[in-house]
Amino acid sequence: MPKFVFVTGGVVSSLGKGIAAASIGALLESRGLKVTIIKMDPYLNVDPGTMSPFQHGEVFVTEDGAETDLDLGHYERFLEARMRKVNNFTTGQIYDSVLRKERRGEYLGKTVQVIPHITNEIQDFILRGARAGSPDEVDVAIVEVGGTVGDIESLPFLEAIRQLSLRQGRGSSCFIHLTLVPFIPSAGELKTKPTQHSVQKLREIGVSPHLLLCRADRPIPEDERDKISLFSNVPPEAVISVADVDSIYRIPRMLWEQAVDQQIFDALALAPRPPANLAVWDDLVDRLEHPKAVVRIAMVGKYVDLTESYKSLTEALVHAALHTRSRVQIDYIDSEELEAHGTEMLAPYQGILVPGGFGKRGVEGKILAIRYAREHRVPYLGICLGLQLAVIEFARHVAGLGQANSTEFFPSCAEPVIALITEWTSSDGSLQSRSQQSDLGGTMRLGAQRCPVGPGTRAHAIYGAEVHERHRHRYEVNNLFKARLAQAGLVISSETPTEALVEMVELPPSVHPWFMAVQFHPEFTSTPRQGHPLFISYVQAALARPVGTSA
Ligand code: GLN
C-alpha cells in the first residue's frame, strides 16, 4: 500500500502550499522513492477549465488532457513524475460521482450522506490518484488539501484524510500543516498565535500534525519555534522555518537543511534510502544568481489575463534563461494599450510573445504586435491564440486576404482563416454550418498529440522529426486556406497526422530571423532541469538581437 503525506494550510490562503508539496516531493523522489502528488480542490466546479483565469489563475493541462489546477504545473516542474487526470479532483467531481451512483441505485436505498458516502468517495479518489493496487502504485502519495483549515468547504476533505490514515494504520500517514507567522512591525515581533489557533482547529477535527511549515518574511528564531512547539504539541525540530526567498528553487534545500525529508521518513517508518541529492537545485540557483546577459521580452495579452494566468509560460521563459545563462525580464503589455497608443512601446524589446487566450477583447492589439514583430524582424513566439493571430496577420497583410479573421471573434467573417472544424465544410471557404457549442467543458482539443515535423524547417531543427505537445483550444487554422497561405510564404512546419490540422507555422530564415507559432502549449512541458528546446531557441534568438534596435 502507498503511504501518504497530507499537506494542509492554515491562517490564510496563498502561502505556497503547492510549492511546498512539490519541494517535498522533489526531496522524496531524489531519495529514490516513487512519488506522486494529488491536489484536492474544494470548489464545486467539475474542473477549472471553465473558470475565469482572473479568478483562478492558469489552467494546467496534463498529458492525458485534463484541465487542472495550476499547482499540478509546480508538481511537474519539481518532480520527474508526470501528473495525470487522477492527480487532481474537486468537490464537484466527488458529488458528481456520488450522485451518479445514487441514481444507479448503488447505495441500495440508504440515505446518502456526507459521512460516509462523500468521505468514502474522497478516499477512493485519493487511492486512485496514488495508483493503489496497480503496477504504477507509488511509494508515497503527497496529498495537498486545497483551501484553508476552518473553511466549511474543506471539512469533508479533512475528515476523509483523517479516516484514511486511521484505515491505513499506524505509520501510514504524515500530516504537514503550512501556516503563517506574521511579523507585526509596531510590536517588532513575529507572532505565533495564528499558528497556534490553526493547529488547534486541525486537532479539533482529529488531525495532529507531524510537521509545521511556518511561513514568515524572515527566518523564525529558536525561541519562537519553541513556543510554537509547546503550544502546538509538535517537537521543536518539526517546527520548520520557511522564510521568504527570491526563488522557489531554493525551497528544496531549505527544507532539507531542517531535515524535513528525514522526519517524513521517520513518521512513515520508511526503510533507509540514500540521502537527498540537491545538486540540481543548487545548480539552478547558481545559474539564477550569475546571469551573463539580460533579455527583454514583451508578452502581449489582455490586461485581465496578465497576472497569474501565465504561470507555466513565465516559468518556461525563466527555464530557458537559466539554460542560456541569461536573465529574462518579461514585461506584460496590455494589447488594448497598443491599440490606443501604437506600437512604439515595443521598440525596446528583443522578443515579442503572444500567449494563449480566449475571446475578442484586445485581439486587434495583439495583431498589431505580431505585425510589428514580423516587419521589424523581432523574434516572435506565438502560442495557441498567438498562432491563430499570427496566421490572421499574415493572411491580411501578406497573403492578400484583407477580411481574414477567426470565427471566434467575428462569426460571419468573409475569410475565416481560423474557425471550428465544424465550420469549414464548404469548398469556397465560406461557412456552411455554424454548429452552436453549448457544453463549454467538452468541446476542446485537449492533451498531448504526436505530430510529424517537416524536414528542413526550424521546427525540425528544434524538435527533430516529431513533436509531442499538449493542446487546449477549440479553433483551428482552416484547411481551406492553407494552400493560399503557403503560396504567400508561410511555412507550415507540422500538421496532425490524420486531419492535417496545423500544429506549427514559421517564416523562413531568408525573411525573418526567428518567427514561430505553435497551436499547442509548449510551456506545459518545460522543466527547470532540462528547459525546453523551443523556448531556449527563442531566448537565444532574442539574445542575439541588439537592445533597442528598430529594424
Ligand atoms: N481561443 C482560441 C481557441 O479556443 C485559442 C485558445 C488558446 O489560446 N488556448 O482555439
Coordinates of C-alpha atoms and ligand atoms in Angstrom, one line a residue:
M1 CA 0.0 0.0 0.0
P2 CA 1.2 3.5 -0.7
K3 CA 2.0 5.8 2.2
F4 CA 0.6 9.3 2.4
V5 CA 1.9 12.8 3.2
F6 CA -1.1 15.1 3.7
V7 CA -0.4 18.8 3.3
T8 CA -2.9 21.3 4.8
G9 CA -2.9 25.0 5.1
G10 CA -3.9 27.4 7.8
V11 CA -4.4 31.0 8.7
V12 CA -4.5 32.5 5.2
S13 CA -4.5 31.2 1.6
S14 CA -1.7 31.8 -0.9
L15 CA 1.0 30.6 1.4
G16 CA 2.5 28.4 -1.3
K17 CA 1.2 25.0 -0.3
G18 CA 1.7 23.8 -3.9
I19 CA 5.3 24.8 -4.0
A20 CA 5.8 23.3 -0.5
A21 CA 4.2 20.0 -1.6
A22 CA 6.3 20.0 -4.8
S23 CA 9.5 20.7 -2.9
I24 CA 8.8 17.8 -0.5
G25 CA 8.0 15.6 -3.5
A26 CA 11.3 16.5 -5.1
L27 CA 13.2 15.7 -1.9
L28 CA 11.5 12.3 -1.5
E29 CA 12.0 11.5 -5.2
S30 CA 15.7 12.3 -5.0
R31 CA 15.9 9.7 -2.2
G32 CA 14.8 7.0 -4.6
L33 CA 11.1 6.8 -3.7
K34 CA 8.3 6.6 -6.3
V35 CA 6.2 9.7 -5.6
T36 CA 3.1 11.4 -6.9
I37 CA 1.2 14.4 -5.8
I38 CA -2.6 14.7 -5.6
K39 CA -4.4 18.0 -5.4
M40 CA -7.9 18.1 -3.9
D41 CA -9.8 21.3 -4.7
P42 CA -12.8 22.3 -2.5
Y43 CA -14.9 24.1 -5.1
L44 CA -18.0 22.7 -6.9
N45 CA -16.8 23.2 -10.5
V46 CA -16.1 19.9 -12.1
D47 CA -12.7 21.2 -13.2
P48 CA -11.1 24.7 -13.6
G49 CA -11.5 24.6 -17.4
T50 CA -14.5 26.9 -17.4
M51 CA -13.3 29.2 -14.6
S52 CA -12.1 32.7 -15.3
P53 CA -8.3 32.8 -15.3
F54 CA -8.5 36.1 -13.5
Q55 CA -10.2 34.3 -10.6
H56 CA -8.4 31.0 -10.7
G57 CA -5.1 31.6 -12.4
E58 CA -3.8 29.4 -15.1
V59 CA -5.5 26.2 -16.1
F60 CA -2.8 23.5 -16.4
V61 CA -3.2 20.7 -18.9
T62 CA -1.9 17.2 -18.3
E63 CA -0.6 14.9 -21.0
D64 CA -3.8 12.9 -20.8
G65 CA -5.9 16.0 -21.4
A66 CA -7.2 17.0 -18.0
E67 CA -7.7 20.7 -17.3
T68 CA -6.3 21.1 -13.8
D69 CA -5.2 23.4 -11.0
L70 CA -2.0 25.3 -11.7
D71 CA -0.4 23.5 -8.8
L72 CA 0.0 20.4 -11.0
G73 CA 2.3 22.6 -13.1
H74 CA 4.5 23.1 -10.0
Y75 CA 4.5 19.4 -9.3
E76 CA 5.7 18.6 -12.8
R77 CA 8.3 21.2 -12.7
F78 CA 9.8 19.9 -9.4
L79 CA 9.3 16.2 -9.9
E80 CA 10.4 13.7 -12.6
A81 CA 7.0 12.0 -12.2
R82 CA 4.2 13.2 -14.6
M83 CA 0.7 14.1 -13.5
R84 CA -2.4 12.6 -14.9
K85 CA -6.2 13.3 -14.7
V86 CA -6.4 11.4 -11.5
N87 CA -3.9 13.7 -9.8
N88 CA -6.5 16.5 -9.4
F89 CA -10.1 16.3 -8.3
T90 CA -12.7 18.7 -7.0
T91 CA -15.7 18.6 -4.6
G92 CA -17.7 18.9 -7.8
Q93 CA -16.3 15.7 -9.2
I94 CA -16.9 13.8 -5.9
Y95 CA -20.5 14.9 -5.8
D96 CA -21.0 14.1 -9.4
S97 CA -19.7 10.6 -8.9
V98 CA -21.8 10.0 -5.7
L99 CA -24.9 11.3 -7.3
R100 CA -24.5 9.1 -10.4
K101 CA -24.1 6.1 -8.1
E102 CA -27.2 7.1 -6.2
R103 CA -29.2 7.3 -9.4
R104 CA -27.9 3.9 -10.4
G105 CA -29.2 2.5 -7.1
E106 CA -25.7 1.6 -5.9
Y107 CA -26.4 2.7 -2.3
L108 CA -29.3 0.2 -2.0
G109 CA -31.8 2.6 -0.7
K110 CA -29.6 4.0 2.1
T111 CA -29.7 7.7 2.9
V112 CA -26.8 9.2 1.1
Q113 CA -24.8 11.5 3.3
V114 CA -21.5 13.5 3.5
I115 CA -20.3 11.0 6.1
P116 CA -19.7 8.2 5.0
H117 CA -20.6 8.5 1.3
I118 CA -18.8 11.7 0.3
T119 CA -15.8 11.0 2.6
N120 CA -15.6 7.4 1.3
E121 CA -15.6 8.7 -2.3
I122 CA -12.8 11.1 -1.5
Q123 CA -10.7 8.3 0.0
D124 CA -11.3 6.2 -3.2
F125 CA -10.2 9.1 -5.3
I126 CA -7.1 9.5 -3.2
L127 CA -6.3 5.8 -3.6
R128 CA -6.9 6.0 -7.3
G129 CA -4.6 9.0 -7.5
A130 CA -1.9 7.0 -5.7
R131 CA -2.5 4.2 -8.3
A132 CA -3.1 1.9 -5.3
G133 CA -3.2 -1.7 -6.3
S134 CA -2.0 -1.1 -9.9
P135 CA 1.5 -1.7 -11.3
D136 CA 2.0 2.1 -11.2
E137 CA 1.4 2.2 -7.4
V138 CA 3.6 4.8 -5.8
D139 CA 5.6 4.5 -2.6
V140 CA 4.4 7.9 -1.3
A141 CA 1.5 10.0 -2.4
I142 CA 1.6 13.6 -1.3
V143 CA -2.0 14.9 -1.0
E144 CA -2.4 18.7 -1.0
V145 CA -5.7 19.7 0.5
G146 CA -7.0 22.9 -1.2
G147 CA -8.4 25.7 0.9
T148 CA -7.6 26.7 4.5
V149 CA -8.4 24.8 7.7
G150 CA -11.5 26.2 9.1
D151 CA -13.3 26.6 5.8
I152 CA -16.6 24.9 5.6
E153 CA -15.7 23.7 2.1
S154 CA -12.6 21.8 3.1
L155 CA -14.1 19.9 6.0
P156 CA -15.1 16.7 4.2
F157 CA -11.6 16.5 2.8
L158 CA -10.1 16.8 6.2
E159 CA -12.5 14.2 7.6
A160 CA -11.6 11.9 4.7
I161 CA -7.9 12.1 5.2
R162 CA -8.3 11.5 9.0
Q163 CA -10.4 8.4 8.2
L164 CA -7.9 7.2 5.5
S165 CA -5.0 7.5 7.9
L166 CA -6.9 5.5 10.5
R167 CA -7.8 2.9 8.0
Q168 CA -4.3 2.5 6.7
G169 CA -2.9 2.2 10.2
R170 CA 0.0 3.5 12.2
G171 CA 2.9 4.7 10.2
S172 CA 0.9 5.1 7.0
S173 CA 0.4 8.9 7.1
C174 CA 2.4 12.1 7.8
F175 CA 0.4 15.3 8.3
I176 CA 2.1 18.5 7.4
H177 CA 0.5 21.8 8.2
L178 CA 1.6 25.1 6.5
T179 CA 0.9 28.3 8.4
L180 CA 1.8 31.9 8.6
V181 CA 3.9 33.6 11.3
P182 CA 3.3 37.3 10.6
F183 CA 5.8 40.0 11.6
I184 CA 4.0 42.9 13.3
P185 CA 6.1 46.0 12.7
S186 CA 4.6 48.1 15.6
A187 CA 5.5 45.3 18.0
G188 CA 8.7 44.4 16.2
E189 CA 7.8 40.8 16.7
L190 CA 6.9 37.6 14.9
K191 CA 3.5 36.4 16.1
T192 CA 2.9 32.7 16.7
K193 CA -0.8 32.9 17.9
P194 CA -2.4 32.4 14.4
T195 CA -0.3 29.3 14.0
Q196 CA -1.4 28.0 17.5
H197 CA -5.0 28.6 16.7
S198 CA -4.8 27.0 13.3
V199 CA -3.2 23.8 14.8
Q200 CA -5.9 23.8 17.4
K201 CA -8.5 23.9 14.7
L202 CA -6.9 21.0 13.0
R203 CA -6.7 19.0 16.2
E204 CA -10.4 19.6 16.9
I205 CA -11.1 17.5 13.8
G206 CA -8.8 14.8 14.9
V207 CA -5.7 15.6 12.9
S208 CA -2.4 16.2 14.8
P209 CA 0.3 17.4 12.5
H210 CA 3.7 15.8 12.5
L211 CA 5.4 18.9 11.0
L212 CA 4.6 22.5 10.8
L213 CA 5.9 24.6 7.9
C214 CA 5.9 28.1 9.2
R215 CA 6.0 30.8 6.5
A216 CA 7.4 34.1 7.6
D217 CA 9.1 37.1 5.9
R218 CA 12.3 36.2 7.8
P219 CA 13.8 33.1 9.5
I220 CA 12.0 32.2 12.7
P221 CA 14.3 32.3 15.7
E222 CA 14.6 29.3 18.0
D223 CA 12.6 30.8 20.9
E224 CA 9.6 31.4 18.7
R225 CA 9.9 27.9 17.3
D226 CA 10.0 26.5 20.9
K227 CA 6.9 28.5 21.7
I228 CA 5.0 27.1 18.6
S229 CA 6.2 23.7 19.6
L230 CA 4.9 23.9 23.1
F231 CA 1.5 25.2 22.2
S232 CA 1.0 23.0 19.2
N233 CA 2.3 19.8 20.6
V234 CA 4.9 19.4 17.8
P235 CA 8.5 18.7 18.6
P236 CA 10.8 21.8 18.2
E237 CA 12.7 20.1 15.3
A238 CA 9.4 19.6 13.5
V239 CA 8.7 23.3 13.5
I240 CA 10.2 24.3 10.2
S241 CA 11.1 27.9 9.4
V242 CA 10.2 28.7 5.8
A243 CA 11.4 32.3 5.2
D244 CA 10.6 34.2 2.1
V245 CA 13.2 33.6 -0.7
D246 CA 13.8 35.2 -4.0
S247 CA 13.5 31.9 -5.9
I248 CA 11.3 28.9 -5.4
Y249 CA 14.2 26.7 -6.4
R250 CA 15.8 27.4 -3.0
I251 CA 13.0 25.7 -1.1
P252 CA 14.0 22.1 -1.5
R253 CA 17.4 22.9 0.1
M254 CA 15.7 25.0 2.8
L255 CA 13.5 22.1 3.8
W256 CA 16.4 19.6 3.5
E257 CA 18.5 21.7 5.9
Q258 CA 15.9 21.3 8.5
A259 CA 15.6 17.5 7.9
V260 CA 12.1 17.6 6.5
D261 CA 12.7 14.5 4.3
Q262 CA 14.2 12.5 7.2
Q263 CA 11.3 13.5 9.5
I264 CA 8.8 12.2 6.9
F265 CA 10.8 9.0 6.6
D266 CA 10.6 8.6 10.4
A267 CA 6.9 9.4 10.5
L268 CA 6.2 6.9 7.7
A269 CA 8.6 4.3 9.1
L270 CA 10.2 4.1 5.7
A271 CA 13.3 1.9 5.2
P272 CA 16.6 3.9 4.9
R273 CA 17.5 5.3 1.5
P274 CA 20.4 7.3 0.1
P275 CA 20.5 10.9 1.1
A276 CA 18.7 13.5 -0.9
N277 CA 20.6 14.9 -3.9
L278 CA 20.3 18.7 -4.1
A279 CA 22.8 19.2 -6.9
V280 CA 20.2 20.1 -9.5
W281 CA 18.6 22.8 -7.3
D282 CA 22.0 24.2 -6.3
D283 CA 23.0 24.4 -9.9
L284 CA 19.7 26.2 -10.8
V285 CA 20.2 28.7 -8.0
D286 CA 23.8 29.3 -9.2
R287 CA 22.6 30.0 -12.7
L288 CA 19.9 32.3 -11.4
E289 CA 22.4 34.3 -9.4
H290 CA 25.0 34.6 -12.2
P291 CA 23.4 35.5 -15.5
K292 CA 25.7 36.7 -18.2
A293 CA 23.1 38.7 -20.1
V294 CA 19.6 40.2 -19.8
V295 CA 16.9 39.6 -22.3
R296 CA 13.8 41.7 -22.5
I297 CA 10.6 40.1 -23.7
A298 CA 7.3 41.8 -24.3
M299 CA 4.3 39.5 -23.5
V300 CA 1.3 40.9 -25.2
G301 CA -2.1 40.0 -23.7
K302 CA -5.4 41.1 -22.3
Y303 CA -4.9 43.2 -19.2
V304 CA -7.0 41.0 -17.0
D305 CA -5.1 37.8 -18.0
L306 CA -1.7 39.1 -17.4
T307 CA -1.2 38.0 -13.9
E308 CA -1.4 34.5 -12.6
S309 CA -2.8 33.2 -15.8
Y310 CA 0.6 32.5 -17.4
K311 CA 2.4 30.8 -14.6
S312 CA 3.8 28.0 -16.8
L313 CA 4.7 30.3 -19.6
T314 CA 6.7 32.7 -17.4
E315 CA 8.4 29.7 -15.8
A316 CA 9.2 28.3 -19.2
L317 CA 10.9 31.6 -20.1
V318 CA 12.8 31.5 -16.8
H319 CA 14.0 28.0 -17.5
A320 CA 15.1 29.0 -21.0
A321 CA 17.1 31.9 -19.4
L322 CA 18.7 29.5 -16.9
H323 CA 19.8 27.3 -19.8
T324 CA 21.2 30.2 -21.8
R325 CA 23.0 31.7 -18.8
S326 CA 20.8 34.8 -19.0
R327 CA 18.1 36.6 -17.1
V328 CA 14.8 37.1 -18.7
Q329 CA 12.8 40.3 -18.0
I330 CA 9.2 39.9 -19.0
D331 CA 7.1 43.0 -19.4
Y332 CA 3.4 42.5 -19.7
I333 CA 2.0 44.7 -22.4
D334 CA -1.8 45.3 -22.4
S335 CA -2.9 44.8 -26.0
E336 CA -5.6 47.4 -25.7
E337 CA -2.9 50.0 -24.8
L338 CA -1.2 49.0 -28.0
E339 CA -4.4 49.7 -29.9
A340 CA -4.7 53.1 -28.2
H341 CA -1.1 54.3 -28.3
G342 CA 0.5 52.4 -31.2
T343 CA 3.5 50.0 -31.4
E344 CA 6.4 52.3 -30.4
M345 CA 6.3 50.9 -27.0
L346 CA 7.6 47.6 -28.4
A347 CA 10.8 49.1 -29.6
P348 CA 13.0 48.3 -26.5
Y349 CA 12.2 44.5 -26.7
Q350 CA 14.4 41.7 -28.1
G351 CA 11.4 39.4 -28.3
I352 CA 7.7 39.6 -28.6
L353 CA 5.4 36.8 -27.4
V354 CA 1.6 36.4 -27.8
P355 CA 0.3 33.7 -25.4
G356 CA -2.9 31.7 -25.4
G357 CA -6.2 33.4 -24.8
F358 CA -9.9 33.4 -25.3
G359 CA -12.4 36.0 -26.6
K360 CA -12.4 39.0 -28.8
R361 CA -11.1 41.7 -26.4
G362 CA -7.7 43.0 -27.2
V363 CA -7.2 40.8 -30.3
E364 CA -6.5 43.7 -32.7
G365 CA -3.8 45.0 -30.4
K366 CA -2.1 41.6 -30.4
I367 CA -2.3 41.5 -34.2
L368 CA -0.6 44.9 -34.3
A369 CA 2.2 43.5 -32.1
I370 CA 2.6 40.5 -34.4
R371 CA 2.8 42.7 -37.5
Y372 CA 5.4 44.8 -35.7
A373 CA 7.4 41.7 -34.9
R374 CA 7.2 40.4 -38.4
E375 CA 8.1 43.7 -40.1
H376 CA 10.8 44.8 -37.7
R377 CA 12.3 41.3 -37.6
V378 CA 11.8 40.9 -33.8
P379 CA 11.9 37.3 -32.7
Y380 CA 8.3 36.2 -32.3
L381 CA 6.8 33.3 -30.5
G382 CA 3.1 32.7 -30.8
I383 CA 1.3 30.2 -28.6
C384 CA -2.2 28.8 -29.4
L385 CA -4.1 32.1 -29.9
G386 CA -0.7 33.6 -30.7
L387 CA -0.5 31.2 -33.7
Q388 CA -4.1 31.9 -34.8
L389 CA -3.5 35.6 -34.7
A390 CA -0.1 35.3 -36.5
V391 CA -2.0 33.4 -39.2
I392 CA -4.6 36.1 -39.4
E393 CA -2.0 38.8 -39.5
F394 CA -0.1 37.0 -42.3
A395 CA -3.3 36.4 -44.2
R396 CA -4.3 40.0 -44.1
H397 CA -1.0 41.7 -44.8
V398 CA 0.9 39.2 -46.8
A399 CA -1.5 36.8 -48.5
G400 CA -4.0 39.4 -49.6
L401 CA -6.9 38.1 -47.5
G402 CA -7.9 41.5 -46.2
Q403 CA -11.0 40.2 -44.4
A404 CA -9.2 37.4 -42.6
N405 CA -10.4 36.7 -39.1
S406 CA -11.4 34.0 -36.7
T407 CA -15.0 33.0 -36.2
E408 CA -14.3 33.2 -32.5
F409 CA -14.3 37.0 -32.8
F410 CA -16.2 37.5 -36.0
P411 CA -18.6 34.7 -36.7
S412 CA -19.8 35.9 -40.1
C413 CA -16.4 37.0 -41.4
A414 CA -15.8 36.5 -45.1
E415 CA -12.4 34.9 -44.8
P416 CA -12.5 32.6 -41.8
V417 CA -8.8 31.5 -41.8
I418 CA -9.4 30.4 -38.2
A419 CA -12.6 28.5 -37.4
L420 CA -14.1 25.5 -35.7
I421 CA -13.6 22.3 -37.7
T422 CA -17.4 22.0 -38.0
E423 CA -17.4 25.4 -39.7
W424 CA -15.1 24.8 -42.6
T425 CA -17.1 22.5 -44.7
S426 CA -17.6 24.3 -48.0
S427 CA -15.2 24.3 -50.9
D428 CA -15.1 28.1 -51.4
G429 CA -14.1 28.8 -47.9
S430 CA -17.5 30.4 -46.9
L431 CA -19.2 28.9 -44.0
Q432 CA -22.0 26.3 -44.3
S433 CA -22.7 25.1 -40.8
R434 CA -22.3 27.1 -37.7
S435 CA -22.9 24.5 -35.0
Q436 CA -23.5 26.0 -31.6
Q437 CA -21.2 24.8 -29.0
S438 CA -23.1 24.8 -25.7
D439 CA -21.1 22.4 -23.5
L440 CA -18.0 24.6 -22.9
G441 CA -16.4 21.9 -20.8
G442 CA -16.5 19.3 -23.6
T443 CA -15.5 20.7 -27.0
M444 CA -11.8 21.3 -26.7
R445 CA -8.9 19.6 -28.4
L446 CA -7.1 18.7 -25.2
G447 CA -4.0 16.8 -24.2
A448 CA -0.9 15.7 -25.9
Q449 CA -0.7 14.5 -29.5
R450 CA 2.2 13.3 -31.6
C451 CA 2.7 15.0 -35.0
P452 CA 5.5 14.7 -37.6
V453 CA 7.6 17.7 -38.3
G454 CA 8.6 18.8 -41.8
P455 CA 12.3 18.3 -42.7
G456 CA 14.3 21.4 -43.3
T457 CA 12.2 23.7 -41.1
R458 CA 13.3 25.5 -37.9
A459 CA 10.8 23.4 -36.1
H460 CA 12.7 20.3 -37.2
A461 CA 16.0 21.8 -36.0
I462 CA 14.3 22.3 -32.6
Y463 CA 12.1 19.2 -32.2
G464 CA 13.5 16.7 -34.6
A465 CA 11.1 14.5 -36.6
E466 CA 8.3 14.5 -34.2
V467 CA 6.6 16.9 -31.8
H468 CA 4.6 15.7 -28.8
E469 CA 2.9 18.6 -27.0
R470 CA -0.3 19.4 -25.2
H471 CA -3.3 21.2 -26.6
R472 CA -6.1 23.3 -25.2
H473 CA -8.2 25.1 -27.8
R474 CA -11.4 24.9 -29.9
Y475 CA -10.4 26.7 -33.1
E476 CA -8.1 25.6 -35.8
V477 CA -6.4 27.0 -38.9
N478 CA -8.9 26.5 -41.7
N479 CA -7.5 23.8 -44.0
L480 CA -9.3 25.5 -46.9
F481 CA -6.9 28.5 -46.7
K482 CA -3.7 26.6 -46.2
A483 CA -2.6 26.5 -49.8
R484 CA -3.1 30.2 -50.2
L485 CA -1.1 30.9 -47.0
A486 CA 1.7 28.6 -48.1
Q487 CA 1.9 30.2 -51.5
A488 CA 2.4 33.6 -49.9
G489 CA 5.3 32.2 -47.9
L490 CA 4.0 30.9 -44.6
V491 CA 5.8 27.7 -43.8
I492 CA 3.5 25.1 -42.2
S493 CA 6.1 23.1 -40.4
S494 CA 3.9 20.5 -38.7
E495 CA 0.4 19.1 -39.1
T496 CA -1.6 16.4 -37.3
P497 CA -1.2 13.0 -39.0
T498 CA -4.9 12.3 -39.7
E499 CA -6.8 15.6 -40.2
A500 CA -3.8 17.7 -41.3
L501 CA -4.6 20.3 -38.7
V502 CA -1.9 23.0 -38.4
E503 CA 0.4 22.4 -35.4
M504 CA 3.3 24.8 -36.2
V505 CA 4.0 27.7 -38.6
E506 CA 7.1 29.7 -39.2
L507 CA 8.7 32.2 -41.5
P508 CA 11.8 31.1 -43.4
P509 CA 15.2 32.5 -42.3
S510 CA 15.5 34.4 -45.5
V511 CA 12.5 36.5 -44.4
H512 CA 12.8 36.7 -40.7
P513 CA 15.5 35.8 -38.1
W514 CA 13.1 33.9 -35.8
F515 CA 9.3 33.8 -36.3
M516 CA 7.5 30.7 -35.0
A517 CA 4.0 30.0 -33.8
V518 CA 2.5 26.8 -32.3
Q519 CA -1.0 25.6 -31.8
F520 CA -0.1 23.7 -28.7
H521 CA 1.2 24.9 -25.3
P522 CA 4.9 24.1 -25.1
E523 CA 5.1 25.8 -21.7
F524 CA 3.4 22.8 -20.0
T525 CA 6.3 20.5 -20.7
S526 CA 9.1 22.9 -19.7
T527 CA 11.1 21.9 -16.6
P528 CA 13.8 23.9 -14.8
R529 CA 16.1 20.9 -15.0
Q530 CA 16.0 20.5 -18.8
G531 CA 14.5 23.7 -20.0
H532 CA 12.5 23.4 -23.3
P533 CA 14.1 23.4 -26.7
L534 CA 11.6 25.8 -28.3
F535 CA 11.9 28.4 -25.5
I536 CA 15.7 28.0 -25.4
S537 CA 15.8 28.6 -29.2
Y538 CA 13.5 31.7 -28.8
V539 CA 15.6 33.2 -26.0
Q540 CA 18.8 32.6 -27.9
A541 CA 17.3 34.4 -30.9
A542 CA 16.2 37.3 -28.6
L543 CA 19.7 37.4 -27.0
A544 CA 21.2 37.7 -30.5
R545 CA 19.1 40.9 -31.2
P546 CA 20.8 44.0 -30.0
V547 CA 18.8 46.0 -27.5
G548 CA 16.8 48.9 -28.8
T549 CA 17.1 48.2 -32.5
S550 CA 14.1 49.1 -34.6
A551 CA 14.8 47.2 -37.8
Ligands
GLN1 N1 -9.4 30.9 -28.2 C1 -8.6 30.0 -29.1 C2 -9.3 28.7 -29.2 O1 -10.2 28.3 -28.5 C3 -7.2 29.8 -28.5 C4 -7.2 29.1 -27.2 C5 -5.9 29.2 -26.5 O2 -5.1 30.1 -26.8 N2 -5.7 28.3 -25.5 O3 -9.0 27.9 -30.1

